[in-house]
Coordinates of C-alpha atoms in Angstrom, one line a residue:
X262 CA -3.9 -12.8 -35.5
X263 CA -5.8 -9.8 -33.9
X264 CA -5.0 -6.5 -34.3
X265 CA -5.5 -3.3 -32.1
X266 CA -5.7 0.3 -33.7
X267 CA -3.8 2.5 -31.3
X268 CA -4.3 5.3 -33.6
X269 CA -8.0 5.5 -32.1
X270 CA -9.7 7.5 -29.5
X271 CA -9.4 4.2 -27.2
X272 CA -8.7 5.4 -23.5
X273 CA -5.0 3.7 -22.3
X274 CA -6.2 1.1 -19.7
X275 CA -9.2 0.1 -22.8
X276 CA -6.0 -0.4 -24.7
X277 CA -4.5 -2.7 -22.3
X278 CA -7.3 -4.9 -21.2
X279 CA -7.4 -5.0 -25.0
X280 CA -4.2 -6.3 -25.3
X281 CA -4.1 -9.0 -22.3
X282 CA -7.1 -10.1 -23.7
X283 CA -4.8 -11.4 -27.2
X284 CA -3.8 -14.2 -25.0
X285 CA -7.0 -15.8 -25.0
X286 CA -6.5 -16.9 -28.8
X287 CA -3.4 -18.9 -27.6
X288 CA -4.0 -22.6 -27.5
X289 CA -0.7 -23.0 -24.8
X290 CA -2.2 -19.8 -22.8
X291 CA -5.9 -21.5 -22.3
X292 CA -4.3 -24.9 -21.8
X293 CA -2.2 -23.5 -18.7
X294 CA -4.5 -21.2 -17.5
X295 CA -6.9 -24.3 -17.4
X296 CA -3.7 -26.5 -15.5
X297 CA -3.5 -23.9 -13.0
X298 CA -6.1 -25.1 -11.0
X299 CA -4.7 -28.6 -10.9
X300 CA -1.1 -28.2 -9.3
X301 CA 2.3 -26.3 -10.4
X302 CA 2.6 -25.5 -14.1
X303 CA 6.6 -24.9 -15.5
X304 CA 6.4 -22.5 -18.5
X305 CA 10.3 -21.5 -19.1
X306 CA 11.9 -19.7 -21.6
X307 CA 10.4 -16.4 -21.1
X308 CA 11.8 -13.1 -21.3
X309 CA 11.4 -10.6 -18.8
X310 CA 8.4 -8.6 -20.2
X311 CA 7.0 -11.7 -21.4
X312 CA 7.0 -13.0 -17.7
X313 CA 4.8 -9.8 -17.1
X314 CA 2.3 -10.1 -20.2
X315 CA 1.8 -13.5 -19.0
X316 CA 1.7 -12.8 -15.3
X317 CA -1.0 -9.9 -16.2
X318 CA -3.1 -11.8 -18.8
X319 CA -2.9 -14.8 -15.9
X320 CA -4.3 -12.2 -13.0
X321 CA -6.6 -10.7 -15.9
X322 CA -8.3 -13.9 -17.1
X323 CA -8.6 -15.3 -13.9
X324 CA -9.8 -12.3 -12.3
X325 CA -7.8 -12.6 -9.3
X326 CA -7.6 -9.8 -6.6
X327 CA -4.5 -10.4 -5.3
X328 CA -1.4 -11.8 -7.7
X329 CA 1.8 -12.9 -5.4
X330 CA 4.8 -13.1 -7.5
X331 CA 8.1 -14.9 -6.0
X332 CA 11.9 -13.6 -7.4
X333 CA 15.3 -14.2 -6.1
X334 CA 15.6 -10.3 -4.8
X335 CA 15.3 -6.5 -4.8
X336 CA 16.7 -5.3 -8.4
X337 CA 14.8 -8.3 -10.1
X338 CA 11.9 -6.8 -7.9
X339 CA 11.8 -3.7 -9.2
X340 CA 12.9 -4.6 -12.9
X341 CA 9.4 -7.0 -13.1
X342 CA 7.3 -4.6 -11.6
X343 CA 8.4 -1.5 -13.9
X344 CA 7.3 -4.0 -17.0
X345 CA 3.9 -5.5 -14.9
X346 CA 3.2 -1.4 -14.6
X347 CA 3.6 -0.6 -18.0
X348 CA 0.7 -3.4 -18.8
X349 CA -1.4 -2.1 -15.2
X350 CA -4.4 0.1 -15.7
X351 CA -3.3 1.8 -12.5
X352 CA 0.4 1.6 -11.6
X353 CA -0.2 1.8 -7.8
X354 CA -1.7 -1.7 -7.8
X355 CA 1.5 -3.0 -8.8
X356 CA 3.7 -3.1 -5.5
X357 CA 6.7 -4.5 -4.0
X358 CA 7.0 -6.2 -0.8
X359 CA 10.8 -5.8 0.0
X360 CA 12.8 -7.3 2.7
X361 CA 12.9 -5.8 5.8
X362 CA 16.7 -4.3 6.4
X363 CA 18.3 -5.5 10.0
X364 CA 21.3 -3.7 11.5
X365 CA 23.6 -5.4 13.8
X366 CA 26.0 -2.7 14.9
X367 CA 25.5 0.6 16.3
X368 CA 23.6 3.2 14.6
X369 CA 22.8 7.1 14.9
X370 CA 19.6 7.0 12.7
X371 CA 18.0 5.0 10.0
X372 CA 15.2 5.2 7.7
X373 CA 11.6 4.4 8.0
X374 CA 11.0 4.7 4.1
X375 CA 10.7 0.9 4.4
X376 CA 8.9 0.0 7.2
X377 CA 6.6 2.5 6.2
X378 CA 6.0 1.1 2.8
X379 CA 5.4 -2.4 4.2
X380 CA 3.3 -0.7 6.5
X381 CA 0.9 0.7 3.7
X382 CA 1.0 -2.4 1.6
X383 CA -0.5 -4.9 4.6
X384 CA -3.1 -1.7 5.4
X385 CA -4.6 -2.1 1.8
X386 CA -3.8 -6.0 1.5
X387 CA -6.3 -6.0 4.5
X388 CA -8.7 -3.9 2.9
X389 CA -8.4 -5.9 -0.3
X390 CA -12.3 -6.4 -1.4
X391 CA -13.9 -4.3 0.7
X392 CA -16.2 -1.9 0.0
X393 CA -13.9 1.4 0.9
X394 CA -11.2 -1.0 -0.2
X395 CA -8.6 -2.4 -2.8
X396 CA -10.0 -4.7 -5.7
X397 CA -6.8 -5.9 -7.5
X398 CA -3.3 -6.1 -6.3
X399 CA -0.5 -7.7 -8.1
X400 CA 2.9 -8.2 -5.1
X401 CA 5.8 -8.9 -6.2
X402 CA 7.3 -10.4 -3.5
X403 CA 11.4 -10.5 -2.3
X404 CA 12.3 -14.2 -1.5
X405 CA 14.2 -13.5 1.8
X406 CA 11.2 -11.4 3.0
X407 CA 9.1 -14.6 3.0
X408 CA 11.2 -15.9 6.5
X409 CA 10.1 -12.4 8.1
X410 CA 7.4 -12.0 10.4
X411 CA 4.9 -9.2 10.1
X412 CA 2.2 -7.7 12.3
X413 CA -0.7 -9.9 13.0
X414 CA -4.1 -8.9 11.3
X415 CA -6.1 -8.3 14.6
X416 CA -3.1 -5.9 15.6
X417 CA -2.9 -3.9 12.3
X418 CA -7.2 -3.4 12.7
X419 CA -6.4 -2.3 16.6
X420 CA -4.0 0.2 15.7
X421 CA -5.7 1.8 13.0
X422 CA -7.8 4.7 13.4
X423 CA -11.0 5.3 11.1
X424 CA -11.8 9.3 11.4
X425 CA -15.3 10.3 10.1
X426 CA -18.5 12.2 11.3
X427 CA -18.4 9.2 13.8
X428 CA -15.6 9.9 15.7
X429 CA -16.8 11.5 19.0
X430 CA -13.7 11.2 21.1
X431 CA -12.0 14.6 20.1
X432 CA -8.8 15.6 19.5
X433 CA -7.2 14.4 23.2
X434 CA -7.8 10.9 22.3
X435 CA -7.3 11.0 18.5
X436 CA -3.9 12.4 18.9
X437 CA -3.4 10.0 22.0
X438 CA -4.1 6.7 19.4
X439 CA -1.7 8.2 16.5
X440 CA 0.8 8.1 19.0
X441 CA 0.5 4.6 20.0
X442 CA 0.1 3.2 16.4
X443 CA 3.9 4.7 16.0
X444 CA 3.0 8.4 14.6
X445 CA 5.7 11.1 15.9
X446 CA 4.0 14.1 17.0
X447 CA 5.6 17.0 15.5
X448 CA 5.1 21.2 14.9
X449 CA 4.1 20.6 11.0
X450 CA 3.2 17.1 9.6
X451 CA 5.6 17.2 6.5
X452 CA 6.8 13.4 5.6
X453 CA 4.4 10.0 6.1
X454 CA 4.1 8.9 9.9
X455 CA 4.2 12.7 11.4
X456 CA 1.2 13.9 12.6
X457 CA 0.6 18.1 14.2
X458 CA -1.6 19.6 16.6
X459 CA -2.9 23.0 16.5
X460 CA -6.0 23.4 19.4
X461 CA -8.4 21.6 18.0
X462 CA -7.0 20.9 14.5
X463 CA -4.7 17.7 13.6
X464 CA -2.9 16.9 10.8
X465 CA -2.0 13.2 10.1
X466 CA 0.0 11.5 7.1
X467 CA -1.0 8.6 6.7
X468 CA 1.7 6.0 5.5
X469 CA 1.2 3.9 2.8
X470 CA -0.6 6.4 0.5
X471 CA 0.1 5.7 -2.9
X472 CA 0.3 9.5 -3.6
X473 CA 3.0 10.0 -1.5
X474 CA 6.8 9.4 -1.4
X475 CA 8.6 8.9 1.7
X476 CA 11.1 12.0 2.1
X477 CA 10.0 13.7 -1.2
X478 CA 8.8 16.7 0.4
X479 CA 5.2 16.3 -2.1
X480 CA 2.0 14.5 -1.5
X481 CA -0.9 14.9 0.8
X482 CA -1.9 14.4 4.1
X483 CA -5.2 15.1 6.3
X484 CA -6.5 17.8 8.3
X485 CA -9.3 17.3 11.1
X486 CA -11.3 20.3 12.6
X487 CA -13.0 19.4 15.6
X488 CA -16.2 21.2 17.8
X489 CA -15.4 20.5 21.2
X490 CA -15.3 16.3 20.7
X491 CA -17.5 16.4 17.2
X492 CA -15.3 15.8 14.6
X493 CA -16.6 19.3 12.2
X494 CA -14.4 18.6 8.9
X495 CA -12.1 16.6 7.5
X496 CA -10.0 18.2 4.8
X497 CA -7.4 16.9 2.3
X498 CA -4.2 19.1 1.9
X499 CA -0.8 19.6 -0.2
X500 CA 2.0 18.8 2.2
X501 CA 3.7 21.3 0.1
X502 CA 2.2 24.2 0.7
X503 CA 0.4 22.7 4.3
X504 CA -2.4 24.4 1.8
X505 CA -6.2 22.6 2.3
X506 CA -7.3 21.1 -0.8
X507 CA -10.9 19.5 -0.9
X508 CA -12.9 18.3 1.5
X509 CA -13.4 14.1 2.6
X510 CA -16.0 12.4 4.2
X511 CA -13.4 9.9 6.1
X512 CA -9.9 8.8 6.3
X513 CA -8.7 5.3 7.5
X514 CA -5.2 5.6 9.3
X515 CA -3.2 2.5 9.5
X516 CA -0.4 2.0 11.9
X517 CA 3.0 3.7 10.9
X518 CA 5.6 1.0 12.7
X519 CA 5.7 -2.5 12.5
X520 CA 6.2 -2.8 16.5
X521 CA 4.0 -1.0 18.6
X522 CA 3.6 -2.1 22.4
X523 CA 1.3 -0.8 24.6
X524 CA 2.9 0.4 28.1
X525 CA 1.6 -3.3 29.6
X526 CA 3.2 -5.3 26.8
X527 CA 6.7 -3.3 27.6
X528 CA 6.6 -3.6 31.0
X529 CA 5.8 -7.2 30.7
X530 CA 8.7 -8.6 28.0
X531 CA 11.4 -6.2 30.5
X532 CA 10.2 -8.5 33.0
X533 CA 10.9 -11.9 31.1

């Protein structure tokens, strides 16, 4: 049996790999790891945090980027990924693709914390293994959501907006695309999807940050100074405090609504 001394100095995610890597000495563990590649493999009778250990060891030892989990809905969603976090180096790779919620009768307002976090989960699915990108995701996915349709990829890419040293177009045009990839201009960017503009200074919060929390009131966002049409600095700040923090070198800004039609593409479905 192999021990682990978690009286020493070990760092906690050196702990972790650590312990996923235990499951290597299991004769069953390398025999379905190894069946894995051949077609479906049934392994029943597990409890829930033993569905995680296994499901992490799995994603570990196979070094997989992304991990898609299946369960039947949203409370079994988030119960699996609270245990899947506890064994995660970095609890934001662990995510949950929920259901998107439909309202058939009349409504005042509703909330965007969801769309918004579906949002930011296909953003960094799409970056997964690039360069500026994601390495390793584990999703734990709500049945019903699998009967939904999401943006296209080619969509998601044409609505997002990647601000850097590059960006020539000013603040005109920058604020101009934030409003057609579903941002709501507003006085003081304060919750995810908002964006501001002073002269030539716009703020933009990006959804799908893993730092922020839709409605919380904390988190960050980011604040672009332009000269004339040269984009001059690009600045991190507290939504708090509307404070700068540090400076960045580039921020990629996906879109902040699932549905997002040009003036063309509306004119043209009110015509079918």
């Amino acid at each position: 049996m192999t021990e682990i001394d978690v009286q020493s100095n070990l760092k906690p995610e050196m702990v972790i790999r650590s312990l996923l890597e235990i499951a290597q000495t299991d004769e069953h563990y390398r025999r379905a790891l190894d069946e894995i590649g051949n077609g479906p493999v049934n392994i029943a009778g597990l409890a829930d945090v033993q569905k995680a250990y296994l499901i992490q060891g799995m994603s570990h030892s196979l070094a997989a980027s992304l991990t898609a989990v299946i369960v039947p809905d949203i409370v079994v969603a988030r119960h699996l990924a609270d245990h899947l976090r506890a064994l995660s180096p970095d609890v934001s790779d662990v995510l949950i693709w929920r259901s998107r919620d439909y309202a058939w009768t009349a409504m005042e307002a509703s909330s965007l914390a969801v769309e918004q976090e579906r949002l930011g989960i296909l953003h960094r699915l799409n970056r997964l293994g690039h360069p500026d990108g994601e390495r390793r995701l584990i999703l734990v996915i709500v049945a019903q959501s699998l009967i939904q349709l999401i943006p296209p990829r080619p969509q998601m890419e044409r609505l997002t907006t990647y601000i850097s040293d590059d960006f020539t177009e000013g603040p005109d045009v920058l604020a101009e695309r934030l409003t057609a990839a579903g941002y709501e201009r507003v006085m003081k960017a304060e919750v995810p999807g908002q964006f501001a503009r002073r002269g030539d200074i716009v703020d933009v919060i990006p959804v799908g940050l893993p730092e922020n929390q839709f409605g919380s009131g904390k988190g960050i966002g980011f604040r672009t100074s332009f000269f004339d049409t040269d984009v001059d600095l690009i600045r991190l700040y507290d939504i708090a405090s509307q404070r700068s923090i540090e400076n960045v070198s580039a921020v990629r800004v996906p879109p902040a609504r699932e549905i997002n039609l040009s003036a063309d593409e509306a004119l043209q479905l009110s015509q079918n």
